[in-house]
PDB file of C-alpha atoms in Angstrom:
ATOM      1  CA  MET M   1     -46.304  32.432  -5.307  1.00 51.00           C
ATOM      2  CA  LYS M   2     -45.407  30.535  -2.198  1.00 59.00           C
ATOM      3  CA  ARG M   3     -47.735  27.588  -2.505  1.00 64.00           C
ATOM      4  CA  LYS M   4     -49.906  25.934  -5.102  1.00 68.00           C
ATOM      5  CA  SER M   5     -53.534  26.835  -4.633  1.00 61.00           C
ATOM      6  CA  THR M   6     -56.397  24.551  -5.446  1.00 67.00           C
ATOM      7  CA  LEU M   7     -59.156  25.765  -7.706  1.00 67.00           C
ATOM      8  CA  LYS M   8     -61.653  25.373  -4.853  1.00 71.00           C
ATOM      9  CA  SER M   9     -59.737  27.720  -2.578  1.00 62.00           C
ATOM     10  CA  VAL M  10     -59.551  30.256  -5.402  1.00 59.00           C
ATOM     11  CA  ILE M  11     -63.305  30.019  -5.959  1.00 63.00           C
ATOM     12  CA  LYS M  12     -63.906  30.443  -2.226  1.00 67.00           C
ATOM     13  CA  GLY M  13     -61.891  33.644  -2.401  1.00 64.00           C
ATOM     14  CA  LYS M  14     -59.106  32.494  -0.089  1.00 62.00           C
ATOM     15  CA  ASP M  15     -56.477  33.340  -2.678  1.00 68.00           C
ATOM     16  CA  ARG M  16     -57.592  36.730  -3.923  1.00 74.00           C
ATOM     17  CA  ASP M  17     -54.139  37.594  -5.280  1.00 77.00           C
ATOM     18  CA  LEU M  18     -54.113  34.488  -7.435  1.00 76.00           C
ATOM     19  CA  VAL M  19     -57.541  35.348  -8.829  1.00 76.00           C
ATOM     20  CA  ILE M  20     -56.387  38.884  -9.623  1.00 81.00           C
ATOM     21  CA  VAL M  21     -53.281  37.558 -11.380  1.00 85.00           C
ATOM     22  CA  TRP M  22     -55.390  35.037 -13.289  1.00 83.00           C
ATOM     23  CA  ARG M  23     -57.829  37.735 -14.385  1.00 88.00           C
ATOM     24  CA  ARG M  24     -54.973  40.000 -15.440  1.00 89.00           C
ATOM     25  CA  ASN M  25     -53.440  37.167 -17.460  1.00 90.00           C
ATOM     26  CA  LYS M  26     -56.798  36.517 -19.110  1.00 91.00           C
ATOM     27  CA  LEU M  27     -57.131  40.202 -19.944  1.00 90.00           C
ATOM     28  CA  LEU M  28     -53.612  40.350 -21.381  1.00 88.00           C
ATOM     29  CA  ASP M  29     -54.307  37.209 -23.397  1.00 90.00           C
ATOM     30  CA  ALA M  30     -57.486  38.745 -24.796  1.00 90.00           C
ATOM     31  CA  MET M  31     -55.619  41.948 -25.659  1.00 88.00           C
ATOM     32  CA  ALA M  32     -52.872  39.960 -27.361  1.00 86.00           C
ATOM     33  CA  LYS M  33     -55.437  38.075 -29.438  1.00 87.00           C
ATOM     34  CA  GLN M  34     -57.137  41.348 -30.385  1.00 87.00           C
ATOM     35  CA  PHE M  35     -53.776  42.834 -31.364  1.00 85.00           C
ATOM     36  CA  ALA M  36     -52.933  39.740 -33.405  1.00 83.00           C
ATOM     37  CA  LYS M  37     -56.257  40.094 -35.207  1.00 84.00           C
ATOM     38  CA  LEU M  38     -55.555  43.729 -36.021  1.00 83.00           C
ATOM     39  CA  THR M  39     -52.046  43.057 -37.283  1.00 82.00           C
ATOM     40  CA  GLY M  40     -53.031  39.827 -39.000  1.00 77.00           C
ATOM     41  CA  GLN M  41     -50.360  37.825 -37.217  1.00 68.00           C
ATOM     42  CA  LYS M  42     -50.664  34.492 -35.503  1.00 64.00           C
ATOM     43  CA  LEU M  43     -50.473  34.635 -31.734  1.00 56.00           C
ATOM     44  CA  THR M  44     -47.295  32.930 -30.604  1.00 58.00           C
ATOM     45  CA  ARG M  45     -46.635  31.735 -27.080  1.00 54.00           C
TER      46      ARG M  45
END
């Protein structure tokens, strides 16, 4: 990422890539939590 984007610019859709990355991270986080639930382990960061 070249520059820091403000939340407003993300909402406006100026930084589509950032939104996609953010969504992917959210999805991965959700999957990790689901996996942790299945295995009975605490999610570590």
